[in-house]
Amino acid sequence: MKKIEKPITIEQDDSFKVILSKYGALALDKQENLSELIGETIGELDIEKGVITFGDITFPVQILGFYMQDAKQWSWAWDNEDIFGENLITSACEIKGIGDEFDINEFKSPVLNADFDDCHTLAMTSTAILGMDAYYAVSEEGLDIFVLIKSDLIKENNSVEKFRNTYYTFQKNFNIYPKIAFEAYTKLKGYIYKPHDEFSLAKIGEARVMAGFTERGNVTRILMFGEDEE
């Protein structure tokens, strides 16, 4: 009997660390796509119009939340409809609904004590969970306003080398579960996932990316075979 692949979803009792492990690598992948398009251009946010502009490129946005630098606090946009208006907080309200359904404190608490890196992990998980194409943080006089972007202008780079490098960067720089992250990133990209006792494989066309793990699930090696091999 053929084994049915288990899809990547949020499950009851998932901690935020598990959720970040599942969705963070895909979000990092999306951020790299945005960077390839806008380069070093600084975004200018127009809340009244609901858009962000990078030079001659303009995207409609959803407001996710904002970070107060002095207070070191994150505030969700769903708790600030009076500031942003109903139309710009639809995505933030979706995250609130997920927080309520699965009892995720990070998503359902209106204000969180946080540092700037915490804000990025909230934005990363939200981007991937909601199927957005990227997020961006705009600095506004002591505030960092995080917005979500969805646009066909942001093109995917689906090279095998990028998959390998993105996973390497994610597991190295974030406090996550590497085995969960590798499986989730593979499946969310639509690739074939093959688990083994001491390693896992991502089948990407004719190429393969292999991640080896210790008994505790830490990465021992990441190898690439086939297309884009160096």
mmCIF file with all atom_site columns, C-alpha atoms in Angstrom:
data_model
loop_
_atom_site.group_PDB
_atom_site.id
_atom_site.type_symbol
_atom_site.label_atom_id
_atom_site.label_alt_id
_atom_site.label_comp_id
_atom_site.label_asym_id
_atom_site.label_entity_id
_atom_site.label_seq_id
_atom_site.pdbx_PDB_ins_code
_atom_site.Cartn_x
_atom_site.Cartn_y
_atom_site.Cartn_z
_atom_site.occupancy
_atom_site.B_iso_or_equiv
_atom_site.pdbx_formal_charge
_atom_site.auth_seq_id
_atom_site.auth_comp_id
_atom_site.auth_asym_id
_atom_site.auth_atom_id
_atom_site.pdbx_PDB_model_num
ATOM 1   C CA . MET A 1 1   ? 0.000   0.000  0.000   1.00 0.00 ? 1   MET A CA 1
ATOM 2   C CA . LYS A 1 2   ? 1.312   3.405  -0.944  1.00 0.00 ? 2   LYS A CA 1
ATOM 3   C CA . LYS A 1 3   ? 2.036   5.639  2.024   1.00 0.00 ? 3   LYS A CA 1
ATOM 4   C CA . ILE A 1 4   ? 0.002   8.852  1.989   1.00 0.00 ? 4   ILE A CA 1
ATOM 5   C CA . GLU A 1 5   ? 2.145   11.935 2.452   1.00 0.00 ? 5   GLU A CA 1
ATOM 6   C CA . LYS A 1 6   ? 1.172   13.942 5.500   1.00 0.00 ? 6   LYS A CA 1
ATOM 7   C CA . PRO A 1 7   ? 0.674   17.601 4.532   1.00 0.00 ? 7   PRO A CA 1
ATOM 8   C CA . ILE A 1 8   ? 2.222   20.460 6.473   1.00 0.00 ? 8   ILE A CA 1
ATOM 9   C CA . THR A 1 9   ? -0.375  22.097 8.687   1.00 0.00 ? 9   THR A CA 1
ATOM 10  C CA . ILE A 1 10  ? -0.639  23.635 12.132  1.00 0.00 ? 10  ILE A CA 1
ATOM 11  C CA . GLU A 1 11  ? -1.734  21.006 14.619  1.00 0.00 ? 11  GLU A CA 1
ATOM 12  C CA . GLN A 1 12  ? -3.156  21.175 18.109  1.00 0.00 ? 12  GLN A CA 1
ATOM 13  C CA . ASP A 1 13  ? -0.423  21.552 20.737  1.00 0.00 ? 13  ASP A CA 1
ATOM 14  C CA . ASP A 1 14  ? 2.101   22.930 18.218  1.00 0.00 ? 14  ASP A CA 1
ATOM 15  C CA . SER A 1 15  ? 4.376   25.383 20.011  1.00 0.00 ? 15  SER A CA 1
ATOM 16  C CA . PHE A 1 16  ? 5.462   28.553 18.263  1.00 0.00 ? 16  PHE A CA 1
ATOM 17  C CA . LYS A 1 17  ? 8.898   26.967 17.840  1.00 0.00 ? 17  LYS A CA 1
ATOM 18  C CA . VAL A 1 18  ? 7.319   24.081 15.948  1.00 0.00 ? 18  VAL A CA 1
ATOM 19  C CA . ILE A 1 19  ? 5.293   26.490 13.804  1.00 0.00 ? 19  ILE A CA 1
ATOM 20  C CA . LEU A 1 20  ? 8.407   28.525 12.994  1.00 0.00 ? 20  LEU A CA 1
ATOM 21  C CA . SER A 1 21  ? 10.203  25.280 12.144  1.00 0.00 ? 21  SER A CA 1
ATOM 22  C CA . LYS A 1 22  ? 7.433   24.335 9.733   1.00 0.00 ? 22  LYS A CA 1
ATOM 23  C CA . TYR A 1 23  ? 6.981   27.655 7.951   1.00 0.00 ? 23  TYR A CA 1
ATOM 24  C CA . GLY A 1 24  ? 10.132  29.708 8.464   1.00 0.00 ? 24  GLY A CA 1
ATOM 25  C CA . ALA A 1 25  ? 12.331  28.316 5.696   1.00 0.00 ? 25  ALA A CA 1
ATOM 26  C CA . LEU A 1 26  ? 9.639   28.921 3.093   1.00 0.00 ? 26  LEU A CA 1
ATOM 27  C CA . ALA A 1 27  ? 9.264   32.485 4.356   1.00 0.00 ? 27  ALA A CA 1
ATOM 28  C CA . LEU A 1 28  ? 13.026  33.025 4.132   1.00 0.00 ? 28  LEU A CA 1
ATOM 29  C CA . ASP A 1 29  ? 12.870  31.686 0.580   1.00 0.00 ? 29  ASP A CA 1
ATOM 30  C CA . LYS A 1 30  ? 10.158  34.259 -0.207  1.00 0.00 ? 30  LYS A CA 1
ATOM 31  C CA . GLN A 1 31  ? 12.193  37.089 1.336   1.00 0.00 ? 31  GLN A CA 1
ATOM 32  C CA . GLU A 1 32  ? 15.079  36.254 -0.949  1.00 0.00 ? 32  GLU A CA 1
ATOM 33  C CA . ASN A 1 33  ? 12.726  36.493 -3.938  1.00 0.00 ? 33  ASN A CA 1
ATOM 34  C CA . LEU A 1 34  ? 11.693  39.970 -2.801  1.00 0.00 ? 34  LEU A CA 1
ATOM 35  C CA . SER A 1 35  ? 15.326  41.008 -2.337  1.00 0.00 ? 35  SER A CA 1
ATOM 36  C CA . GLU A 1 36  ? 16.162  39.907 -5.875  1.00 0.00 ? 36  GLU A CA 1
ATOM 37  C CA . LEU A 1 37  ? 13.462  42.273 -7.138  1.00 0.00 ? 37  LEU A CA 1
ATOM 38  C CA . ILE A 1 38  ? 13.972  45.388 -5.000  1.00 0.00 ? 38  ILE A CA 1
ATOM 39  C CA . GLY A 1 39  ? 17.682  45.164 -4.211  1.00 0.00 ? 39  GLY A CA 1
ATOM 40  C CA . GLU A 1 40  ? 18.771  47.798 -1.675  1.00 0.00 ? 40  GLU A CA 1
ATOM 41  C CA . THR A 1 41  ? 15.823  50.134 -2.338  1.00 0.00 ? 41  THR A CA 1
ATOM 42  C CA . ILE A 1 42  ? 14.101  51.354 0.852   1.00 0.00 ? 42  ILE A CA 1
ATOM 43  C CA . GLY A 1 43  ? 10.334  50.935 0.927   1.00 0.00 ? 43  GLY A CA 1
ATOM 44  C CA . GLU A 1 44  ? 8.014   53.924 1.495   1.00 0.00 ? 44  GLU A CA 1
ATOM 45  C CA . LEU A 1 45  ? 4.698   53.062 3.146   1.00 0.00 ? 45  LEU A CA 1
ATOM 46  C CA . ASP A 1 46  ? 1.491   54.965 2.402   1.00 0.00 ? 46  ASP A CA 1
ATOM 47  C CA . ILE A 1 47  ? -1.067  53.731 4.919   1.00 0.00 ? 47  ILE A CA 1
ATOM 48  C CA . GLU A 1 48  ? -3.879  55.874 3.509   1.00 0.00 ? 48  GLU A CA 1
ATOM 49  C CA . LYS A 1 49  ? -3.480  54.240 0.088   1.00 0.00 ? 49  LYS A CA 1
ATOM 50  C CA . GLY A 1 50  ? -2.546  50.855 1.531   1.00 0.00 ? 50  GLY A CA 1
ATOM 51  C CA . VAL A 1 51  ? 0.588   50.506 -0.576  1.00 0.00 ? 51  VAL A CA 1
ATOM 52  C CA . ILE A 1 52  ? 4.351   50.326 -0.246  1.00 0.00 ? 52  ILE A CA 1
ATOM 53  C CA . THR A 1 53  ? 6.637   51.697 -2.939  1.00 0.00 ? 53  THR A CA 1
ATOM 54  C CA . PHE A 1 54  ? 10.192  50.689 -3.872  1.00 0.00 ? 54  PHE A CA 1
ATOM 55  C CA . GLY A 1 55  ? 11.337  53.166 -6.513  1.00 0.00 ? 55  GLY A CA 1
ATOM 56  C CA . ASP A 1 56  ? 9.006   52.546 -9.457  1.00 0.00 ? 56  ASP A CA 1
ATOM 57  C CA . ILE A 1 57  ? 7.526   49.345 -7.982  1.00 0.00 ? 57  ILE A CA 1
ATOM 58  C CA . THR A 1 58  ? 4.369   49.575 -5.872  1.00 0.00 ? 58  THR A CA 1
ATOM 59  C CA . PHE A 1 59  ? 2.703   46.769 -3.929  1.00 0.00 ? 59  PHE A CA 1
ATOM 60  C CA . PRO A 1 60  ? -0.623  46.693 -2.096  1.00 0.00 ? 60  PRO A CA 1
ATOM 61  C CA . VAL A 1 61  ? -0.070  45.662 1.530   1.00 0.00 ? 61  VAL A CA 1
ATOM 62  C CA . GLN A 1 62  ? -1.709  44.265 4.599   1.00 0.00 ? 62  GLN A CA 1
ATOM 63  C CA . ILE A 1 63  ? -0.577  45.646 7.958   1.00 0.00 ? 63  ILE A CA 1
ATOM 64  C CA . LEU A 1 64  ? 0.542   42.805 10.218  1.00 0.00 ? 64  LEU A CA 1
ATOM 65  C CA . GLY A 1 65  ? 1.666   44.723 13.314  1.00 0.00 ? 65  GLY A CA 1
ATOM 66  C CA . PHE A 1 66  ? 4.239   47.124 14.651  1.00 0.00 ? 66  PHE A CA 1
ATOM 67  C CA . TYR A 1 67  ? 7.211   47.134 16.998  1.00 0.00 ? 67  TYR A CA 1
ATOM 68  C CA . MET A 1 68  ? 7.763   49.909 19.531  1.00 0.00 ? 68  MET A CA 1
ATOM 69  C CA . GLN A 1 69  ? 11.515  50.175 19.824  1.00 0.00 ? 69  GLN A CA 1
ATOM 70  C CA . ASP A 1 70  ? 11.686  51.957 23.202  1.00 0.00 ? 70  ASP A CA 1
ATOM 71  C CA . ALA A 1 71  ? 9.127   49.726 24.902  1.00 0.00 ? 71  ALA A CA 1
ATOM 72  C CA . LYS A 1 72  ? 10.390  46.583 23.134  1.00 0.00 ? 72  LYS A CA 1
ATOM 73  C CA . GLN A 1 73  ? 6.836   45.521 22.436  1.00 0.00 ? 73  GLN A CA 1
ATOM 74  C CA . TRP A 1 74  ? 5.089   43.994 19.445  1.00 0.00 ? 74  TRP A CA 1
ATOM 75  C CA . SER A 1 75  ? 1.465   44.973 18.822  1.00 0.00 ? 75  SER A CA 1
ATOM 76  C CA . TRP A 1 76  ? -0.748  43.108 16.371  1.00 0.00 ? 76  TRP A CA 1
ATOM 77  C CA . ALA A 1 77  ? -2.630  45.145 13.786  1.00 0.00 ? 77  ALA A CA 1
ATOM 78  C CA . TRP A 1 78  ? -5.829  43.222 14.540  1.00 0.00 ? 78  TRP A CA 1
ATOM 79  C CA . ASP A 1 79  ? -5.915  45.035 17.886  1.00 0.00 ? 79  ASP A CA 1
ATOM 80  C CA . ASN A 1 80  ? -5.428  48.443 16.217  1.00 0.00 ? 80  ASN A CA 1
ATOM 81  C CA . GLU A 1 81  ? -8.288  48.782 13.758  1.00 0.00 ? 81  GLU A CA 1
ATOM 82  C CA . ASP A 1 82  ? -8.746  52.404 14.848  1.00 0.00 ? 82  ASP A CA 1
ATOM 83  C CA . ILE A 1 83  ? -5.241  53.171 13.517  1.00 0.00 ? 83  ILE A CA 1
ATOM 84  C CA . PHE A 1 84  ? -5.134  51.123 10.323  1.00 0.00 ? 84  PHE A CA 1
ATOM 85  C CA . GLY A 1 85  ? -8.763  50.612 9.361   1.00 0.00 ? 85  GLY A CA 1
ATOM 86  C CA . GLU A 1 86  ? -10.661 47.413 8.731   1.00 0.00 ? 86  GLU A CA 1
ATOM 87  C CA . ASN A 1 87  ? -9.429  46.748 5.184   1.00 0.00 ? 87  ASN A CA 1
ATOM 88  C CA . LEU A 1 88  ? -5.707  46.715 6.032   1.00 0.00 ? 88  LEU A CA 1
ATOM 89  C CA . ILE A 1 89  ? -5.903  44.259 8.930   1.00 0.00 ? 89  ILE A CA 1
ATOM 90  C CA . THR A 1 90  ? -7.690  41.348 7.245   1.00 0.00 ? 90  THR A CA 1
ATOM 91  C CA . SER A 1 91  ? -4.566  39.182 7.205   1.00 0.00 ? 91  SER A CA 1
ATOM 92  C CA . ALA A 1 92  ? -3.702  40.062 10.804  1.00 0.00 ? 92  ALA A CA 1
ATOM 93  C CA . CYS A 1 93  ? -7.224  39.008 11.800  1.00 0.00 ? 93  CYS A CA 1
ATOM 94  C CA . GLU A 1 94  ? -6.667  35.664 10.060  1.00 0.00 ? 94  GLU A CA 1
ATOM 95  C CA . ILE A 1 95  ? -3.592  35.120 12.214  1.00 0.00 ? 95  ILE A CA 1
ATOM 96  C CA . LYS A 1 96  ? -5.632  36.008 15.312  1.00 0.00 ? 96  LYS A CA 1
ATOM 97  C CA . GLY A 1 97  ? -8.171  33.368 14.273  1.00 0.00 ? 97  GLY A CA 1
ATOM 98  C CA . ILE A 1 98  ? -5.427  30.758 13.952  1.00 0.00 ? 98  ILE A CA 1
ATOM 99  C CA . GLY A 1 99  ? -4.112  31.761 17.372  1.00 0.00 ? 99  GLY A CA 1
ATOM 100 C CA . ASP A 1 100 ? -7.543  31.318 18.904  1.00 0.00 ? 100 ASP A CA 1
ATOM 101 C CA . GLU A 1 101 ? -8.189  27.993 17.173  1.00 0.00 ? 101 GLU A CA 1
ATOM 102 C CA . PHE A 1 102 ? -4.880  26.394 18.113  1.00 0.00 ? 102 PHE A CA 1
ATOM 103 C CA . ASP A 1 103 ? -4.250  28.293 21.365  1.00 0.00 ? 103 ASP A CA 1
ATOM 104 C CA . ILE A 1 104 ? -1.070  29.985 20.113  1.00 0.00 ? 104 ILE A CA 1
ATOM 105 C CA . ASN A 1 105 ? -0.300  32.763 22.564  1.00 0.00 ? 105 ASN A CA 1
ATOM 106 C CA . GLU A 1 106 ? 2.048   34.555 20.164  1.00 0.00 ? 106 GLU A CA 1
ATOM 107 C CA . PHE A 1 107 ? -0.805  34.975 17.660  1.00 0.00 ? 107 PHE A CA 1
ATOM 108 C CA . LYS A 1 108 ? -3.698  35.745 20.006  1.00 0.00 ? 108 LYS A CA 1
ATOM 109 C CA . SER A 1 109 ? -2.107  38.133 22.535  1.00 0.00 ? 109 SER A CA 1
ATOM 110 C CA . PRO A 1 110 ? -2.574  41.753 21.377  1.00 0.00 ? 110 PRO A CA 1
ATOM 111 C CA . VAL A 1 111 ? 0.795   42.883 22.796  1.00 0.00 ? 111 VAL A CA 1
ATOM 112 C CA . LEU A 1 112 ? 3.981   40.852 23.257  1.00 0.00 ? 112 LEU A CA 1
ATOM 113 C CA . ASN A 1 113 ? 7.261   41.694 24.938  1.00 0.00 ? 113 ASN A CA 1
ATOM 114 C CA . ALA A 1 114 ? 9.718   41.130 22.123  1.00 0.00 ? 114 ALA A CA 1
ATOM 115 C CA . ASP A 1 115 ? 12.959  42.095 20.478  1.00 0.00 ? 115 ASP A CA 1
ATOM 116 C CA . PHE A 1 116 ? 13.343  42.944 16.813  1.00 0.00 ? 116 PHE A CA 1
ATOM 117 C CA . ASP A 1 117 ? 14.279  39.370 15.890  1.00 0.00 ? 117 ASP A CA 1
ATOM 118 C CA . ASP A 1 118 ? 11.068  38.101 17.512  1.00 0.00 ? 118 ASP A CA 1
ATOM 119 C CA . CYS A 1 119 ? 9.090   40.423 15.256  1.00 0.00 ? 119 CYS A CA 1
ATOM 120 C CA . HIS A 1 120 ? 10.735  38.904 12.214  1.00 0.00 ? 120 HIS A CA 1
ATOM 121 C CA . THR A 1 121 ? 9.790   35.376 13.292  1.00 0.00 ? 121 THR A CA 1
ATOM 122 C CA . LEU A 1 122 ? 6.165   36.491 13.744  1.00 0.00 ? 122 LEU A CA 1
ATOM 123 C CA . ALA A 1 123 ? 6.210   38.024 10.280  1.00 0.00 ? 123 ALA A CA 1
ATOM 124 C CA . MET A 1 124 ? 7.912   34.983 8.748   1.00 0.00 ? 124 MET A CA 1
ATOM 125 C CA . THR A 1 125 ? 5.375   32.510 10.068  1.00 0.00 ? 125 THR A CA 1
ATOM 126 C CA . SER A 1 126 ? 2.485   34.775 9.077   1.00 0.00 ? 126 SER A CA 1
ATOM 127 C CA . THR A 1 127 ? 3.841   35.199 5.536   1.00 0.00 ? 127 THR A CA 1
ATOM 128 C CA . ALA A 1 128 ? 4.074   31.476 4.859   1.00 0.00 ? 128 ALA A CA 1
ATOM 129 C CA . ILE A 1 129 ? 0.925   30.412 6.702   1.00 0.00 ? 129 ILE A CA 1
ATOM 130 C CA . LEU A 1 130 ? -1.219  32.919 4.788   1.00 0.00 ? 130 LEU A CA 1
ATOM 131 C CA . GLY A 1 131 ? 0.387   32.251 1.415   1.00 0.00 ? 131 GLY A CA 1
ATOM 132 C CA . MET A 1 132 ? 1.779   35.756 1.058   1.00 0.00 ? 132 MET A CA 1
ATOM 133 C CA . ASP A 1 133 ? 4.800   36.468 -1.137  1.00 0.00 ? 133 ASP A CA 1
ATOM 134 C CA . ALA A 1 134 ? 6.916   38.454 1.344   1.00 0.00 ? 134 ALA A CA 1
ATOM 135 C CA . TYR A 1 135 ? 6.922   40.825 4.301   1.00 0.00 ? 135 TYR A CA 1
ATOM 136 C CA . TYR A 1 136 ? 8.719   44.086 4.905   1.00 0.00 ? 136 TYR A CA 1
ATOM 137 C CA . ALA A 1 137 ? 9.475   46.262 7.934   1.00 0.00 ? 137 ALA A CA 1
ATOM 138 C CA . VAL A 1 138 ? 9.200   50.037 7.539   1.00 0.00 ? 138 VAL A CA 1
ATOM 139 C CA . SER A 1 139 ? 10.861  52.284 10.156  1.00 0.00 ? 139 SER A CA 1
ATOM 140 C CA . GLU A 1 140 ? 8.673   55.236 11.179  1.00 0.00 ? 140 GLU A CA 1
ATOM 141 C CA . GLU A 1 141 ? 9.990   57.415 14.074  1.00 0.00 ? 141 GLU A CA 1
ATOM 142 C CA . GLY A 1 142 ? 10.535  54.798 16.759  1.00 0.00 ? 142 GLY A CA 1
ATOM 143 C CA . LEU A 1 143 ? 8.140   52.306 15.191  1.00 0.00 ? 143 LEU A CA 1
ATOM 144 C CA . ASP A 1 144 ? 8.788   49.436 12.833  1.00 0.00 ? 144 ASP A CA 1
ATOM 145 C CA . ILE A 1 145 ? 5.621   48.668 10.896  1.00 0.00 ? 145 ILE A CA 1
ATOM 146 C CA . PHE A 1 146 ? 5.513   45.160 9.422   1.00 0.00 ? 146 PHE A CA 1
ATOM 147 C CA . VAL A 1 147 ? 3.500   44.672 6.252   1.00 0.00 ? 147 VAL A CA 1
ATOM 148 C CA . LEU A 1 148 ? 2.621   41.611 4.173   1.00 0.00 ? 148 LEU A CA 1
ATOM 149 C CA . ILE A 1 149 ? 2.956   41.694 0.386   1.00 0.00 ? 149 ILE A CA 1
ATOM 150 C CA . LYS A 1 150 ? 1.286   39.563 -2.281  1.00 0.00 ? 150 LYS A CA 1
ATOM 151 C CA . SER A 1 151 ? 2.213   40.292 -5.885  1.00 0.00 ? 151 SER A CA 1
ATOM 152 C CA . ASP A 1 152 ? 2.885   38.481 -9.159  1.00 0.00 ? 152 ASP A CA 1
ATOM 153 C CA . LEU A 1 153 ? 5.830   40.846 -9.633  1.00 0.00 ? 153 LEU A CA 1
ATOM 154 C CA . ILE A 1 154 ? 7.786   38.804 -7.067  1.00 0.00 ? 154 ILE A CA 1
ATOM 155 C CA . LYS A 1 155 ? 9.118   35.859 -9.045  1.00 0.00 ? 155 LYS A CA 1
ATOM 156 C CA . GLU A 1 156 ? 10.164  32.553 -7.513  1.00 0.00 ? 156 GLU A CA 1
ATOM 157 C CA . ASN A 1 157 ? 13.707  31.260 -7.823  1.00 0.00 ? 157 ASN A CA 1
ATOM 158 C CA . ASN A 1 158 ? 13.322  27.499 -7.578  1.00 0.00 ? 158 ASN A CA 1
ATOM 159 C CA . SER A 1 159 ? 16.906  26.406 -8.119  1.00 0.00 ? 159 SER A CA 1
ATOM 160 C CA . VAL A 1 160 ? 18.234  23.459 -6.178  1.00 0.00 ? 160 VAL A CA 1
ATOM 161 C CA . GLU A 1 161 ? 21.160  25.543 -4.981  1.00 0.00 ? 161 GLU A CA 1
ATOM 162 C CA . LYS A 1 162 ? 18.795  28.103 -3.507  1.00 0.00 ? 162 LYS A CA 1
ATOM 163 C CA . PHE A 1 163 ? 16.848  25.387 -1.684  1.00 0.00 ? 163 PHE A CA 1
ATOM 164 C CA . ARG A 1 164 ? 20.032  24.050 -0.141  1.00 0.00 ? 164 ARG A CA 1
ATOM 165 C CA . ASN A 1 165 ? 21.374  27.462 0.811   1.00 0.00 ? 165 ASN A CA 1
ATOM 166 C CA . THR A 1 166 ? 18.072  28.690 2.242   1.00 0.00 ? 166 THR A CA 1
ATOM 167 C CA . TYR A 1 167 ? 17.691  25.621 4.429   1.00 0.00 ? 167 TYR A CA 1
ATOM 168 C CA . TYR A 1 168 ? 21.308  25.896 5.594   1.00 0.00 ? 168 TYR A CA 1
ATOM 169 C CA . THR A 1 169 ? 20.834  29.558 6.536   1.00 0.00 ? 169 THR A CA 1
ATOM 170 C CA . PHE A 1 170 ? 17.526  28.904 8.290   1.00 0.00 ? 170 PHE A CA 1
ATOM 171 C CA . GLN A 1 171 ? 18.677  26.007 10.472  1.00 0.00 ? 171 GLN A CA 1
ATOM 172 C CA . LYS A 1 172 ? 21.905  27.825 11.345  1.00 0.00 ? 172 LYS A CA 1
ATOM 173 C CA . ASN A 1 173 ? 20.418  31.179 12.352  1.00 0.00 ? 173 ASN A CA 1
ATOM 174 C CA . PHE A 1 174 ? 17.076  30.343 13.975  1.00 0.00 ? 174 PHE A CA 1
ATOM 175 C CA . ASN A 1 175 ? 16.117  28.392 17.088  1.00 0.00 ? 175 ASN A CA 1
ATOM 176 C CA . ILE A 1 176 ? 14.114  25.670 15.378  1.00 0.00 ? 176 ILE A CA 1
ATOM 177 C CA . TYR A 1 177 ? 13.801  21.899 14.961  1.00 0.00 ? 177 TYR A CA 1
ATOM 178 C CA . PRO A 1 178 ? 15.958  21.162 11.879  1.00 0.00 ? 178 PRO A CA 1
ATOM 179 C CA . LYS A 1 179 ? 14.340  17.824 10.929  1.00 0.00 ? 179 LYS A CA 1
ATOM 180 C CA . ILE A 1 180 ? 10.848  19.310 11.057  1.00 0.00 ? 180 ILE A CA 1
ATOM 181 C CA . ALA A 1 181 ? 12.106  22.292 9.059   1.00 0.00 ? 181 ALA A CA 1
ATOM 182 C CA . PHE A 1 182 ? 13.619  20.166 6.302   1.00 0.00 ? 182 PHE A CA 1
ATOM 183 C CA . GLU A 1 183 ? 10.484  18.074 5.860   1.00 0.00 ? 183 GLU A CA 1
ATOM 184 C CA . ALA A 1 184 ? 8.195   21.091 5.927   1.00 0.00 ? 184 ALA A CA 1
ATOM 185 C CA . TYR A 1 185 ? 10.266  23.216 3.549   1.00 0.00 ? 185 TYR A CA 1
ATOM 186 C CA . THR A 1 186 ? 10.473  20.330 1.092   1.00 0.00 ? 186 THR A CA 1
ATOM 187 C CA . LYS A 1 187 ? 6.750   19.634 1.113   1.00 0.00 ? 187 LYS A CA 1
ATOM 188 C CA . LEU A 1 188 ? 5.655   23.270 1.095   1.00 0.00 ? 188 LEU A CA 1
ATOM 189 C CA . LYS A 1 189 ? 7.788   23.835 -2.011  1.00 0.00 ? 189 LYS A CA 1
ATOM 190 C CA . GLY A 1 190 ? 5.983   20.928 -3.656  1.00 0.00 ? 190 GLY A CA 1
ATOM 191 C CA . TYR A 1 191 ? 9.014   18.644 -3.748  1.00 0.00 ? 191 TYR A CA 1
ATOM 192 C CA . ILE A 1 192 ? 9.161   14.959 -2.865  1.00 0.00 ? 192 ILE A CA 1
ATOM 193 C CA . TYR A 1 193 ? 10.290  14.188 0.682   1.00 0.00 ? 193 TYR A CA 1
ATOM 194 C CA . LYS A 1 194 ? 11.998  10.891 1.553   1.00 0.00 ? 194 LYS A CA 1
ATOM 195 C CA . PRO A 1 195 ? 12.882  10.247 5.233   1.00 0.00 ? 195 PRO A CA 1
ATOM 196 C CA . HIS A 1 196 ? 15.554  7.785  6.363   1.00 0.00 ? 196 HIS A CA 1
ATOM 197 C CA . ASP A 1 197 ? 16.967  6.873  9.779   1.00 0.00 ? 197 ASP A CA 1
ATOM 198 C CA . GLU A 1 198 ? 19.944  9.243  9.762   1.00 0.00 ? 198 GLU A CA 1
ATOM 199 C CA . PHE A 1 199 ? 19.141  11.574 6.879   1.00 0.00 ? 199 PHE A CA 1
ATOM 200 C CA . SER A 1 200 ? 16.321  12.985 4.752   1.00 0.00 ? 200 SER A CA 1
ATOM 201 C CA . LEU A 1 201 ? 16.118  13.620 1.029   1.00 0.00 ? 201 LEU A CA 1
ATOM 202 C CA . ALA A 1 202 ? 14.385  16.337 -0.964  1.00 0.00 ? 202 ALA A CA 1
ATOM 203 C CA . LYS A 1 203 ? 13.809  15.245 -4.574  1.00 0.00 ? 203 LYS A CA 1
ATOM 204 C CA . ILE A 1 204 ? 13.766  18.348 -6.803  1.00 0.00 ? 204 ILE A CA 1
ATOM 205 C CA . GLY A 1 205 ? 13.336  17.249 -10.387 1.00 0.00 ? 205 GLY A CA 1
ATOM 206 C CA . GLU A 1 206 ? 16.370  15.125 -11.194 1.00 0.00 ? 206 GLU A CA 1
ATOM 207 C CA . ALA A 1 207 ? 18.363  16.615 -8.318  1.00 0.00 ? 207 ALA A CA 1
ATOM 208 C CA . ARG A 1 208 ? 18.567  15.677 -4.656  1.00 0.00 ? 208 ARG A CA 1
ATOM 209 C CA . VAL A 1 209 ? 19.343  17.597 -1.477  1.00 0.00 ? 209 VAL A CA 1
ATOM 210 C CA . MET A 1 210 ? 20.315  15.441 1.478   1.00 0.00 ? 210 MET A CA 1
ATOM 211 C CA . ALA A 1 211 ? 20.341  16.599 5.098   1.00 0.00 ? 211 ALA A CA 1
ATOM 212 C CA . GLY A 1 212 ? 22.000  14.377 7.696   1.00 0.00 ? 212 GLY A CA 1
ATOM 213 C CA . PHE A 1 213 ? 20.948  14.517 11.347  1.00 0.00 ? 213 PHE A CA 1
ATOM 214 C CA . THR A 1 214 ? 22.176  13.426 14.768  1.00 0.00 ? 214 THR A CA 1
ATOM 215 C CA . GLU A 1 215 ? 19.937  11.396 17.083  1.00 0.00 ? 215 GLU A CA 1
ATOM 216 C CA . ARG A 1 216 ? 18.826  14.695 18.628  1.00 0.00 ? 216 ARG A CA 1
ATOM 217 C CA . GLY A 1 217 ? 17.877  16.053 15.242  1.00 0.00 ? 217 GLY A CA 1
ATOM 218 C CA . ASN A 1 218 ? 20.747  18.474 14.716  1.00 0.00 ? 218 ASN A CA 1
ATOM 219 C CA . VAL A 1 219 ? 22.206  18.877 11.225  1.00 0.00 ? 219 VAL A CA 1
ATOM 220 C CA . THR A 1 220 ? 25.470  17.060 10.511  1.00 0.00 ? 220 THR A CA 1
ATOM 221 C CA . ARG A 1 221 ? 25.745  17.745 6.766   1.00 0.00 ? 221 ARG A CA 1
ATOM 222 C CA . ILE A 1 222 ? 23.828  19.117 3.804   1.00 0.00 ? 222 ILE A CA 1
ATOM 223 C CA . LEU A 1 223 ? 24.717  17.735 0.377   1.00 0.00 ? 223 LEU A CA 1
ATOM 224 C CA . MET A 1 224 ? 23.416  18.433 -3.127  1.00 0.00 ? 224 MET A CA 1
ATOM 225 C CA . PHE A 1 225 ? 23.433  16.064 -6.094  1.00 0.00 ? 225 PHE A CA 1
ATOM 226 C CA . GLY A 1 226 ? 22.462  16.637 -9.690  1.00 0.00 ? 226 GLY A CA 1
ATOM 227 C CA . GLU A 1 227 ? 21.309  19.979 -11.119 1.00 0.00 ? 227 GLU A CA 1
ATOM 228 C CA . ASP A 1 228 ? 23.239  23.082 -10.022 1.00 0.00 ? 228 ASP A CA 1
ATOM 229 C CA . GLU A 1 229 ? 25.836  20.879 -8.361  1.00 0.00 ? 229 GLU A CA 1
ATOM 230 C CA . GLU A 1 230 ? 29.088  22.671 -7.654  1.00 0.00 ? 230 GLU A CA 1
#
